[in-house]
Amino acid sequence: MRLFLAAFALIVGTMPAEAQWLDRSWPGIPRTAEGKPDLTAPAPRGPGGKPDLTGVWNGPNPEPEMDPANAQPWVKDLVRQRQQDYQKGRPSYQCLPSGPESDRFAGWKRILQTPAAIAILNDDLTYRVIFTDGRTLEANPAPSWMGYSVGRWDGDTLIVDSVGFNDKTWLSRYGQGHTEALRVRELYRRRDFGHLQVEVTFTDPAAYAKPWGFTENMALAADTEMLEAVCELSSDHWDGSIADAANAGVTVAPDVLARYVGVYRGLYLTNKRTIEVSLSGGQLIARIIGAAGVDGGEMRPLIPRSQTVFEGLGIGYRFIVDDKGEATDVVEIHISGDSRFARQR
Amino acid sequence: MKLFLAALILTMGTIPAEAQWLDWPTPGIPRTPDGKPNLTAPAPRGPDGKPDLTGVWDGENVVARPAPAALQSWVRDLALKYQQEYFKTRPYYQCRPSGPEAERFGGWRRILQTPAVIAFLNDDLTHRVIFMDGRKLEDNAAPSWMGYSVGHWDGDTLVVESNGFNDKTWTSRYGVSHTESLRVTERYRRRDFGHLQVEVTYTDPAAYVKPWGFTANMTLAADTEMLEAICEWSSDHWEGTVSDGPPVTVPPDVMAKYVGNYSGIYGGNKRTIEVSISGGQLMVKIVGAAQIEGGLGTAGLDPDAPQPLLPRSQTLFEGLGLGFQFIVDDKGVVTDLVEIHISGPYKFPRQK
């Protein structure tokens, strides 16, 4: 269970304390009759008449549709290897910049727009600069974590093209690699005061046969402030792999395992999630539906830690058993807390 | 010598490659008749008539050695301890944000000025924002690496006040600590197009007997771009302290041969290395090394105190985070001392 502790320690540093600015009223923003920020008011515009994206934004984790057939074999192998290692090499777990990773489009960021440059300041203290001074992308840029970006306006849409990424970053938390030839296109639209949408497309033929991407919807975080979320404890200190866990020596009798087989449903955050638990080769397998994984439904081998607690991909699963020994629920133990899923059959 | 290797790896990641933008002419800046950026043209001003600090700035190295007497005793004790550990817990070496550390005012940054917020974007991929919207500092801010900053204009001087720092950062690379009550005052003046000066003052009565600080000068890096300089190798993997070197012993008569003064040029400056013996141990004092070197090696708070040299072999010693190799001729006479930096070896001939 060392993995859980490490992950827990990671988030403790980001817990906000009480602070005045966190409920500070922003001056000069449109408000409704009762004084709340009017998020559907028109988007503000800069001196050039283009939308001004300036503000503090927050968005949910995107779940890109990922077609396994689209990934080149080396990417598939890499994803499998990283899954075995609990994704511990993920840059954000290593306290390294996330670069173009899709989850970095979620969470907190401050956008600052000036005529010549737009800066995106992330809560993990990384940032990127998008040049809007008319320069073109470099043909042969030095590989970097955040890449090099130029932007231009197409009507009210900001089109950002980026190149020059190193190949150390991932495109998703599931471990999808990319090459230094990666190109990213982002289309930003602030449709009203409170909503910013970005359509992201990754193009990297040496890694993916076809371009792929996702859409991220961000909401203006009005009347509050962004707090730092700095990674201080690298996953270098995490122990183990799925193979290690399998060798940990806890065995659960086949008839006990069989009682856990079934379909469990519930909510994870605000998303419906179904967990299908099956037996394969004497091992419990969880298939998570509603958590778009690499292979569509994400398959997690469940490694026993005790007779009722199992570990799969860094998440704990506890089966709740009634007095007849039948499983009634499974609880997913996340670093953010527990989520309970009731058995359907 | 593992320490040297670790430090070498640290700097490798920052070597810039060839790239077009590195000699891309910045549009819209004043130029001299021969087309070079005119760094002494008047400073640009924003719509509000105040100086606009926007630009990429390269700061000279900052040397911030507060007088030991200005520090509370616990800060002095901690600085000595950090020196013994080769400063390996310096946040920068641990791949953590430098926060208010004096040396972070040197090096590269981009400033982006907007009416409500001024952003400082550092080349190590950290950033801070200075709120210009009239808000006051928080009384009870959540401790953070970069602190919370508000600014206002005093004539053409931007005055920035910051608090809300955690106590994990240092205020100087020489291991000077602070408490969460630290307040930092910065006064920025862009005296002309190409020059930006900042006066920094640290106030923290629980750590410093009186406020202390420094002045840093930055030059506009026109016609080029800033490159990322990401720390990827934490000093967690460094080994050793000054006191736990392997037990190599060098006979007193051999050490006596090394005593003397060695002089040469390092970084364009004359440098003299005075080697002496004290308490049966070889001591070294570097005269003319006030400037920060690329390496780890530097004295602590008192640059004038001789530091011990620990034997690694009969001719190779370690001290100040540097290697010292004595060169002996075939008659057993010491002719030179070589300082081994992460940037390479530097030879200093013996003077007497």
XYZ file of C-alpha atoms in Angstrom:
697
model
C 0.000 0.000 0.000
C 2.996 2.267 -0.192
C 1.736 3.503 -3.488
C -1.395 4.915 -1.919
C 0.595 6.749 0.697
C 2.869 8.305 -1.879
C -0.061 9.458 -3.940
C -1.766 10.846 -0.883
C 1.322 12.802 0.104
C 1.336 14.323 -3.368
C -1.982 16.014 -2.903
C -1.553 17.188 0.664
C 0.707 19.971 -0.512
C -2.013 21.319 -2.731
C -4.724 21.671 -0.156
C -5.832 25.252 0.010
C -5.800 27.000 3.345
C -8.250 29.696 4.258
C -7.309 32.879 2.481
C -9.104 36.119 1.764
C -8.431 36.094 -1.946
C -10.178 32.770 -2.339
C -13.517 34.491 -1.999
C -12.515 37.859 -3.258
C -14.995 39.553 -5.536
C -13.466 40.330 -8.941
C -13.858 43.971 -9.825
C -15.317 45.010 -13.175
C -16.977 41.770 -14.296
C -20.588 41.510 -15.463
C -22.953 40.412 -12.705
C -26.500 39.168 -12.487
C -29.210 41.047 -10.602
C -28.360 39.165 -7.412
C -24.674 40.038 -7.739
C -23.313 36.718 -8.989
C -20.841 36.660 -11.888
C -22.870 36.627 -15.119
C -21.133 33.796 -16.930
C -23.404 34.078 -19.972
C -22.687 37.766 -20.592
C -20.820 38.476 -23.851
C -17.120 37.618 -23.948
C -14.870 40.635 -23.385
C -12.844 41.888 -26.334
C -9.366 43.355 -26.497
C -8.251 46.564 -28.189
C -7.998 44.711 -31.522
C -11.657 43.685 -31.312
C -10.755 40.021 -30.828
C -12.015 38.071 -27.825
C -9.853 38.509 -24.736
C -9.190 35.120 -23.106
C -7.687 36.686 -19.968
C -8.951 35.138 -16.755
C -8.627 32.223 -14.341
C -10.101 29.053 -15.848
C -10.861 25.601 -14.517
C -11.924 22.502 -16.422
C -12.623 18.779 -15.908
C -10.259 16.003 -16.972
C -10.857 15.254 -20.643
C -11.466 11.659 -21.637
C -10.197 11.454 -25.213
C -11.753 8.805 -27.416
C -8.819 6.550 -28.122
C -8.993 4.013 -30.896
C -6.398 1.344 -30.065
C -5.997 0.558 -33.758
C -4.766 4.108 -34.324
C -1.632 3.719 -32.189
C 1.546 2.339 -33.751
C 2.695 -0.938 -32.175
C 5.538 0.722 -30.252
C 3.044 3.077 -28.619
C 0.819 0.153 -27.627
C 3.812 -1.642 -26.105
C 4.810 1.475 -24.225
C 1.297 1.952 -22.849
C 1.245 -1.652 -21.644
C 4.641 -1.283 -20.012
C 3.618 1.938 -18.292
C 0.411 0.347 -17.073
C 2.474 -2.428 -15.490
C 4.518 0.228 -13.698
C 1.413 1.975 -12.322
C 2.182 4.856 -14.724
C 4.827 5.933 -12.274
C 6.926 7.433 -15.058
C 4.160 9.918 -15.869
C 5.864 13.306 -15.968
C 3.507 14.926 -13.459
C 4.162 12.074 -11.011
C 7.881 12.640 -11.488
C 7.505 16.349 -10.709
C 8.328 17.140 -14.322
C 6.311 19.333 -16.674
C 3.258 17.726 -18.280
C 3.845 19.559 -21.564
C 1.090 18.673 -24.066
C -0.559 15.922 -21.950
C -4.332 16.044 -22.367
C -4.996 16.224 -18.622
C -2.937 19.423 -18.446
C -5.736 21.082 -20.411
C -7.880 20.406 -17.353
C -7.508 21.936 -13.935
C -6.564 25.480 -13.073
C -4.859 27.967 -15.298
C -4.596 31.711 -15.678
C -4.581 33.125 -19.192
C -3.016 36.532 -19.813
C -3.533 38.036 -23.233
C -1.454 40.834 -24.735
C -1.307 41.794 -28.419
C 2.070 40.122 -29.026
C 1.851 37.118 -26.721
C -0.634 35.057 -24.746
C 0.615 33.329 -21.620
C -1.042 30.292 -20.069
C 0.023 29.977 -16.436
C -0.744 26.593 -14.898
C -1.305 25.950 -11.200
C 1.659 23.563 -11.166
C 3.824 26.643 -11.893
C 4.566 25.593 -15.472
C 3.518 27.944 -18.202
C 3.527 28.367 -21.971
C 3.738 31.374 -24.193
C 1.844 31.624 -27.483
C 3.389 34.177 -29.801
C 0.822 36.248 -31.676
C 3.346 38.705 -33.129
C 3.182 37.172 -36.571
C 6.225 34.905 -36.340
C 6.021 31.457 -37.894
C 6.924 28.160 -36.282
C 10.572 27.169 -36.339
C 11.574 24.469 -38.778
C 14.036 22.908 -36.367
C 13.393 24.029 -32.809
C 15.284 22.752 -29.783
C 13.097 20.071 -28.162
C 11.422 21.422 -25.043
C 8.861 20.336 -22.437
C 6.225 22.919 -23.323
C 6.921 23.258 -27.047
C 6.873 26.403 -29.136
C 3.534 27.927 -30.023
C 2.300 30.557 -32.436
C -1.276 31.775 -32.595
C -3.492 33.626 -35.023
C -7.133 34.655 -35.103
C -9.625 33.138 -37.511
C -12.702 35.236 -36.817
C -13.332 34.843 -33.103
C -11.359 31.581 -32.889
C -7.760 31.575 -31.733
C -5.789 28.951 -33.671
C -2.607 27.822 -31.934
C -0.027 25.612 -33.626
C 2.797 24.070 -31.633
C 5.937 22.061 -32.398
C 9.292 21.454 -30.748
C 8.232 19.080 -28.000
C 10.696 16.670 -26.464
C 9.568 13.030 -26.400
C 9.539 12.736 -22.616
C 5.977 13.899 -22.142
C 2.839 11.805 -22.570
C -0.321 12.623 -24.482
C -2.574 11.023 -21.906
C -2.330 9.817 -18.360
C -2.584 6.293 -19.720
C 0.961 6.498 -20.997
C 0.558 7.265 -24.661
C 3.930 8.344 -25.967
C 4.764 10.620 -28.851
C 7.793 11.567 -30.914
C 9.636 14.875 -31.232
C 7.743 15.363 -34.496
C 4.468 15.870 -32.600
C 2.347 18.798 -33.744
C -0.493 20.130 -31.646
C -3.295 22.328 -32.926
C -5.624 24.075 -30.497
C -8.784 25.994 -31.392
C -9.883 28.323 -28.596
C -13.379 29.813 -28.490
C -14.646 31.976 -25.636
C -18.304 31.753 -26.469
C -19.421 33.976 -23.637
C -18.045 35.549 -20.504
C -17.822 32.376 -18.497
C -17.006 29.615 -20.977
C -13.892 28.765 -22.924
C -13.698 25.752 -25.191
C -10.550 24.310 -26.695
C -10.429 21.641 -29.381
C -7.083 19.868 -29.300
C -5.660 17.732 -32.104
C -2.464 15.700 -31.840
C -0.720 14.886 -35.120
C 2.268 12.536 -35.021
C 2.269 9.949 -37.829
C 5.227 8.028 -36.392
C 3.120 7.313 -33.311
C -0.501 7.523 -34.483
C -1.848 6.638 -37.905
C -4.464 9.376 -37.762
C -4.616 12.646 -35.852
C -6.683 12.415 -32.679
C -7.764 14.675 -29.885
C -10.487 15.889 -27.580
C -12.503 18.924 -26.599
C -12.029 20.585 -23.247
C -14.624 22.905 -21.740
C -13.394 25.358 -19.183
C -15.398 27.609 -16.893
C -14.271 30.994 -15.630
C -13.306 30.713 -11.953
C -14.694 34.095 -11.027
C -14.496 35.654 -7.547
C -11.662 33.395 -6.445
C -7.938 32.902 -6.966
C -5.779 30.099 -8.285
C -3.528 28.442 -5.734
C -0.201 26.726 -6.405
C -0.195 22.945 -6.754
C 3.506 22.132 -6.790
C 4.722 18.548 -7.054
C 7.257 17.946 -4.311
C 7.405 14.190 -3.980
C 8.509 12.417 -7.090
C 7.201 8.954 -7.886
C 10.847 7.832 -7.859
C 10.051 6.810 -4.313
C 7.068 4.700 -5.245
C 7.670 1.013 -4.895
C 6.570 -1.873 -6.914
C 4.901 -2.873 -10.120
C 1.973 -5.063 -10.953
C 4.380 -7.968 -11.259
C 5.735 -7.237 -7.758
C 2.247 -7.022 -6.368
C 1.392 -10.371 -7.928
C 4.321 -11.849 -6.071
C 3.391 -10.325 -2.738
C 2.062 -13.654 -1.612
C -1.544 -12.977 -0.630
C -3.779 -15.658 -2.071
C -7.533 -15.667 -2.086
C -9.363 -18.944 -2.503
C -11.082 -19.431 -5.914
C -14.532 -19.770 -4.334
C -14.067 -16.426 -2.555
C -12.926 -14.776 -5.777
C -15.958 -16.197 -7.557
C -18.275 -14.421 -5.115
C -16.892 -11.054 -6.220
C -17.658 -11.596 -9.893
C -20.449 -9.298 -11.075
C -21.381 -5.897 -12.362
C -21.193 -2.878 -10.055
C -22.572 0.568 -10.865
C -22.327 4.003 -9.363
C -21.020 7.498 -9.774
C -17.418 8.527 -9.880
C -17.353 12.287 -9.360
C -20.211 13.190 -11.677
C -19.756 10.427 -14.218
C -21.646 7.168 -14.295
C -19.231 4.323 -14.007
C -19.706 0.598 -14.340
C -17.204 -1.895 -12.993
C -17.407 -5.387 -14.431
C -15.531 -7.891 -12.320
C -14.672 -11.199 -13.914
C -12.348 -14.135 -13.355
C -9.682 -14.972 -15.877
C -6.911 -17.506 -15.359
C -7.619 -17.589 -11.643
C -7.246 -13.815 -11.379
C -9.881 -11.159 -10.799
C -10.113 -8.619 -13.596
C -11.966 -5.329 -13.352
C -13.190 -3.653 -16.513
C -14.013 -0.026 -15.949
C -16.650 1.425 -18.243
C -17.064 5.174 -18.251
C -13.380 5.811 -17.660
C -12.181 5.886 -21.222
C -9.013 3.937 -21.086
C -6.605 2.950 -23.722
C -8.544 -0.112 -24.787
C -11.958 1.435 -24.514
C -13.036 -0.165 -21.269
C -9.984 -0.149 -19.067
C -8.899 -3.613 -17.884
C -7.336 -3.822 -14.471
C -5.924 -7.019 -13.060
C -6.851 -6.997 -9.367
C -4.015 -8.128 -7.143
C -5.089 -9.327 -3.695
C -3.809 -7.404 -0.680
C -6.140 -9.195 1.702
C -9.240 -11.367 1.381
C -11.374 -8.326 0.484
C -8.945 -5.596 -0.619
C -7.403 -5.701 -4.072
C -5.161 -3.324 -5.954
C -5.458 -2.475 -9.604
C -3.426 0.175 -11.380
C -2.715 2.082 -8.228
C -6.320 2.126 -7.096
C -7.652 0.040 -4.252
C -10.825 -2.058 -4.559
C -12.588 -3.222 -1.420
C -15.427 -5.697 -1.720
C -18.231 -5.306 0.815
C -19.656 -8.658 1.745
C -22.971 -9.365 3.461
C -23.417 -11.889 6.248
C -23.906 -14.634 3.659
C -20.534 -13.848 2.116
C -22.071 -12.343 -1.007
C -20.532 -9.144 -2.359
C -22.978 -6.240 -2.252
C -20.719 -3.370 -3.241
C -17.243 -2.560 -4.372
C -15.501 0.560 -3.118
C -12.896 2.227 -5.274
C -10.278 3.754 -3.013
C -8.914 6.827 -4.767
C -6.446 9.313 -3.451
C -9.335 11.765 -3.507
C -11.537 9.510 -1.399
C -13.756 6.463 -1.690
C -16.431 5.869 -4.314
C -18.972 3.135 -3.726
C -20.495 1.072 -6.515
C -23.503 -1.134 -5.795
C -23.653 -4.617 -7.279
C -26.221 -5.014 -10.052
C -25.995 -8.735 -10.605
C 33.583 12.475 -7.184
C 29.956 11.496 -7.614
C 28.989 14.998 -6.615
C 30.722 16.505 -9.614
C 29.002 14.142 -11.998
C 25.594 14.978 -10.618
C 26.256 18.663 -11.017
C 27.462 18.161 -14.532
C 24.249 16.414 -15.496
C 22.273 19.290 -14.002
C 23.740 21.750 -16.422
C 23.548 19.583 -19.509
C 19.823 20.034 -19.926
C 20.204 23.773 -20.268
C 22.520 23.778 -23.258
C 20.687 25.553 -26.042
C 20.514 23.999 -29.458
C 20.572 25.974 -32.659
C 17.156 27.395 -33.438
C 15.843 30.142 -35.685
C 14.107 32.123 -32.979
C 17.399 32.494 -31.154
C 18.373 35.140 -33.683
C 14.889 36.295 -34.610
C 14.696 40.108 -34.714
C 12.259 41.402 -32.100
C 9.705 43.504 -34.023
C 8.902 47.092 -33.091
C 11.924 47.917 -30.966
C 14.082 51.029 -31.374
C 17.255 50.392 -33.367
C 20.499 52.221 -34.000
C 21.382 53.292 -37.584
C 23.294 50.015 -38.034
C 20.163 48.049 -37.147
C 21.158 46.891 -33.683
C 18.679 47.164 -30.806
C 19.053 50.601 -29.246
C 19.270 49.680 -25.591
C 19.624 53.296 -24.452
C 16.454 54.529 -26.178
C 13.715 55.695 -23.793
C 11.801 52.989 -21.932
C 8.449 52.158 -23.540
C 5.312 53.193 -21.718
C 1.904 51.570 -21.494
C -1.484 53.183 -22.174
C -1.509 54.468 -18.578
C 1.771 56.343 -19.133
C 3.705 54.071 -16.763
C 6.839 52.237 -17.914
C 6.090 48.922 -19.591
C 8.450 46.231 -18.296
C 7.411 43.703 -20.951
C 10.327 41.881 -22.533
C 12.834 39.080 -22.132
C 15.436 40.018 -19.543
C 18.765 38.431 -18.742
C 20.069 39.254 -15.298
C 23.659 39.192 -14.178
C 24.608 36.716 -11.463
C 23.434 37.848 -8.076
C 25.787 37.468 -5.140
C 23.758 37.620 -1.955
C 25.855 37.055 1.117
C 24.175 38.758 4.058
C 26.499 39.791 6.857
C 26.465 36.920 9.375
C 25.725 39.484 12.089
C 22.488 40.355 10.298
C 21.204 36.804 10.802
C 19.619 35.235 13.838
C 21.788 32.476 15.261
C 19.498 29.643 14.077
C 19.818 30.915 10.511
C 23.615 31.020 10.824
C 23.679 27.500 12.267
C 21.499 26.203 9.469
C 23.669 27.902 6.845
C 26.737 26.139 8.272
C 24.931 22.819 8.186
C 23.853 23.353 4.570
C 27.422 24.264 3.655
C 28.617 20.963 5.125
C 26.083 19.203 2.901
C 27.295 20.996 -0.236
C 24.003 22.928 -0.191
C 22.363 19.858 -1.616
C 18.959 20.705 -0.147
C 18.879 24.019 -1.992
C 15.430 24.021 -3.599
C 16.911 24.684 -7.020
C 19.127 21.588 -6.757
C 16.097 19.580 -5.652
C 14.191 20.579 -8.791
C 11.839 22.689 -6.702
C 10.856 26.307 -7.189
C 13.448 28.834 -6.038
C 10.722 31.178 -4.798
C 12.230 34.390 -3.413
C 15.872 33.199 -3.587
C 18.211 36.065 -4.511
C 19.916 34.124 -7.303
C 16.550 33.694 -9.053
C 16.754 37.445 -9.773
C 19.703 36.597 -12.029
C 19.335 34.662 -15.255
C 16.519 34.665 -17.787
C 12.900 35.689 -17.451
C 10.115 37.103 -19.586
C 8.005 39.881 -18.111
C 4.500 40.305 -19.478
C 2.755 43.454 -18.292
C -1.011 43.877 -18.473
C -3.078 46.521 -16.659
C -4.311 44.197 -13.900
C -1.468 41.673 -13.656
C 2.264 41.593 -14.328
C 3.606 38.079 -14.916
C 7.211 36.981 -14.423
C 7.934 33.854 -16.459
C 11.233 32.261 -15.463
C 13.302 30.007 -17.702
C 13.067 27.205 -15.122
C 9.324 27.016 -15.904
C 8.176 28.684 -12.723
C 6.136 31.842 -12.773
C 4.750 34.479 -10.445
C 2.095 37.103 -10.883
C 1.961 40.580 -9.377
C -1.544 41.906 -8.925
C -1.880 45.540 -10.035
C -5.649 45.746 -9.532
C -5.403 47.590 -6.251
C -5.901 44.641 -3.935
C -4.027 44.484 -0.643
C -1.809 41.653 0.552
C -3.641 38.921 2.400
C -3.258 38.873 6.168
C -3.196 35.124 6.341
C -2.147 33.790 2.959
C -1.749 30.064 2.352
C 2.038 29.476 2.341
C 3.276 29.031 -1.209
C 6.569 28.665 -3.086
C 6.297 31.870 -5.067
C 4.387 33.971 -2.532
C 1.628 36.478 -3.185
C 2.551 39.818 -4.671
C 0.816 43.146 -5.121
C 2.344 46.113 -6.906
C 1.827 49.833 -7.291
C 3.599 52.655 -9.098
C 5.625 55.231 -7.216
C 6.352 57.642 -10.058
C 8.209 55.515 -12.604
C 9.183 52.908 -10.015
C 7.178 49.710 -9.684
C 6.998 48.787 -6.012
C 6.124 45.138 -5.320
C 5.282 43.790 -1.876
C 5.114 40.044 -1.293
C 4.239 37.701 1.550
C 2.731 34.248 1.965
C 5.924 32.302 1.306
C 6.411 28.802 2.651
C 9.597 28.288 4.666
C 11.092 25.717 2.299
C 12.833 28.212 0.060
C 16.091 30.011 0.749
C 16.813 33.687 0.313
C 20.391 32.996 -0.775
C 22.156 30.041 -2.349
C 24.486 30.094 0.674
C 21.803 28.374 2.702
C 20.090 31.401 4.208
C 16.664 30.373 5.507
C 13.593 32.412 6.290
C 10.286 31.943 8.087
C 6.750 32.036 6.720
C 6.603 35.655 7.911
C 9.103 36.742 5.263
C 8.194 39.919 3.408
C 9.939 40.904 0.219
C 9.972 44.399 -1.218
C 11.087 44.903 -4.815
C 11.583 48.257 -6.512
C 11.829 47.998 -10.318
C 13.164 50.793 -12.508
C 13.435 50.494 -16.286
C 15.768 53.416 -16.778
C 15.915 53.060 -20.543
C 14.916 50.617 -23.224
C 17.547 48.031 -22.464
C 18.095 48.192 -18.709
C 16.004 47.110 -15.754
C 17.166 47.380 -12.182
C 15.556 45.847 -9.120
C 16.321 46.584 -5.482
C 15.262 43.673 -3.296
C 14.829 43.820 0.483
C 14.101 40.829 2.721
C 12.372 41.564 6.016
C 11.874 38.710 8.478
C 12.604 39.665 12.103
C 12.436 36.064 13.323
C 15.283 35.195 10.945
C 17.154 38.439 10.316
C 18.235 40.997 12.901
C 17.645 43.683 10.304
C 16.369 43.705 6.727
C 18.944 42.902 4.076
C 18.987 42.750 0.318
C 20.771 43.425 -2.925
C 20.434 45.154 -6.263
C 20.169 43.178 -9.486
C 20.678 44.521 -12.987
C 19.033 43.008 -16.027
C 19.589 43.644 -19.712
C 16.956 43.305 -22.388
C 17.642 40.179 -24.427
C 16.544 41.618 -27.749
C 16.556 39.702 -31.036
C 16.586 36.328 -29.340
C 14.344 33.990 -27.398
C 14.447 32.474 -23.967
C 14.911 28.707 -23.787
C 13.626 26.349 -21.115
C 16.091 25.299 -18.427
C 14.320 22.479 -16.593
C 15.825 20.731 -13.597
C 15.383 17.028 -14.211
C 17.901 15.521 -11.824
C 17.237 16.192 -8.205
C 20.168 16.407 -5.826
C 18.489 13.590 -3.875
C 20.905 11.400 -5.773
C 23.995 13.313 -4.682
C 26.068 11.529 -2.141
C 28.227 12.572 0.702
C 28.909 15.513 2.943
C 32.076 17.414 3.724
C 32.593 15.245 6.794
C 32.042 11.770 5.348
C 34.714 11.421 2.705
C 36.554 8.109 2.518
C 39.414 7.667 4.962
C 42.366 8.629 2.764
C 45.309 9.872 4.819
C 48.148 11.939 3.440
C 51.386 12.086 5.488
C 52.150 15.495 7.036
C 55.391 15.902 5.030
C 53.482 15.433 1.751
C 50.829 17.949 2.778
C 53.562 20.410 3.780
C 54.826 20.360 0.186
C 51.449 21.644 -1.032
C 51.430 24.730 1.160
C 51.799 27.896 -0.883
C 50.051 30.414 -3.068
C 48.814 29.540 -6.539
C 47.662 32.255 -8.963
C 45.999 32.353 -12.331
C 42.973 33.587 -14.223
C 39.489 32.238 -13.692
C 36.538 33.702 -15.583
C 38.555 36.747 -16.632
C 39.520 37.546 -13.043
C 42.803 37.015 -11.294
C 42.457 34.404 -8.646
C 44.848 33.327 -5.926
C 44.461 30.093 -4.028
C 46.139 30.152 -0.651
C 46.883 26.691 0.700
C 47.875 26.322 4.345
C 47.905 23.710 7.096
C 45.856 24.066 10.247
C 45.294 21.374 12.857
C 46.949 18.758 10.646
C 44.515 19.504 7.836
C 45.081 21.217 4.517
C 43.090 24.463 4.247
C 42.236 26.484 1.195
C 41.185 30.088 0.743
C 40.320 31.489 -2.646
C 41.065 35.177 -3.099
C 39.248 36.888 -5.953
C 36.344 34.470 -6.181
C 33.567 36.819 -5.166
C 31.551 35.977 -8.229
C 29.350 32.951 -8.285
C 30.702 30.077 -10.266
C 28.678 27.654 -12.242
C 29.508 24.902 -9.811
C 28.342 24.054 -6.375
C 31.554 25.193 -4.967
C 31.623 28.306 -2.964
C 32.308 29.193 0.544
C 29.403 29.723 2.848
C 28.448 32.991 4.400
C 32.016 33.970 5.250
C 33.974 33.903 2.011
C 37.197 34.860 3.818
C 37.372 31.841 6.090
C 39.763 29.093 4.921
C 37.925 25.855 4.198
C 39.236 22.338 4.779
C 40.515 20.233 1.894
C 39.718 16.556 2.292
C 42.109 14.079 0.704
C 40.690 11.816 -2.005
C 44.130 10.527 -2.953
C 47.714 11.620 -2.297
C 47.360 14.510 -4.771
C 43.618 15.014 -5.177
C 41.578 16.886 -2.583
C 37.992 18.033 -2.328
C 36.738 21.238 -0.804
C 34.201 23.971 -1.456
C 32.487 21.494 -3.728
C 35.467 21.624 -6.075
C 38.282 19.237 -6.762
C 41.869 20.333 -6.177
C 44.644 18.404 -7.911
C 48.253 19.177 -7.009
C 50.737 18.750 -9.880
C 54.112 17.487 -8.768
C 57.225 17.429 -10.983
C 59.733 14.564 -11.148
C 61.760 16.114 -8.327
C 58.749 16.060 -6.019
C 58.283 19.815 -6.272
C 54.714 21.080 -6.489
C 54.372 23.248 -9.582
C 50.655 23.841 -10.032
C 47.260 23.454 -8.498
C 44.346 22.519 -10.747
C 40.835 23.549 -9.688
C 38.369 21.021 -11.064
C 35.074 22.745 -11.831
C 32.060 21.255 -13.484
C 32.958 23.508 -16.417
C 36.421 21.992 -16.610
C 39.855 22.095 -14.977
C 41.687 25.390 -14.374
C 45.411 25.427 -13.732
C 47.004 27.831 -11.272
C 50.854 27.933 -11.172
C 52.548 28.049 -7.795
C 53.872 31.470 -6.796
C 56.213 30.692 -3.920
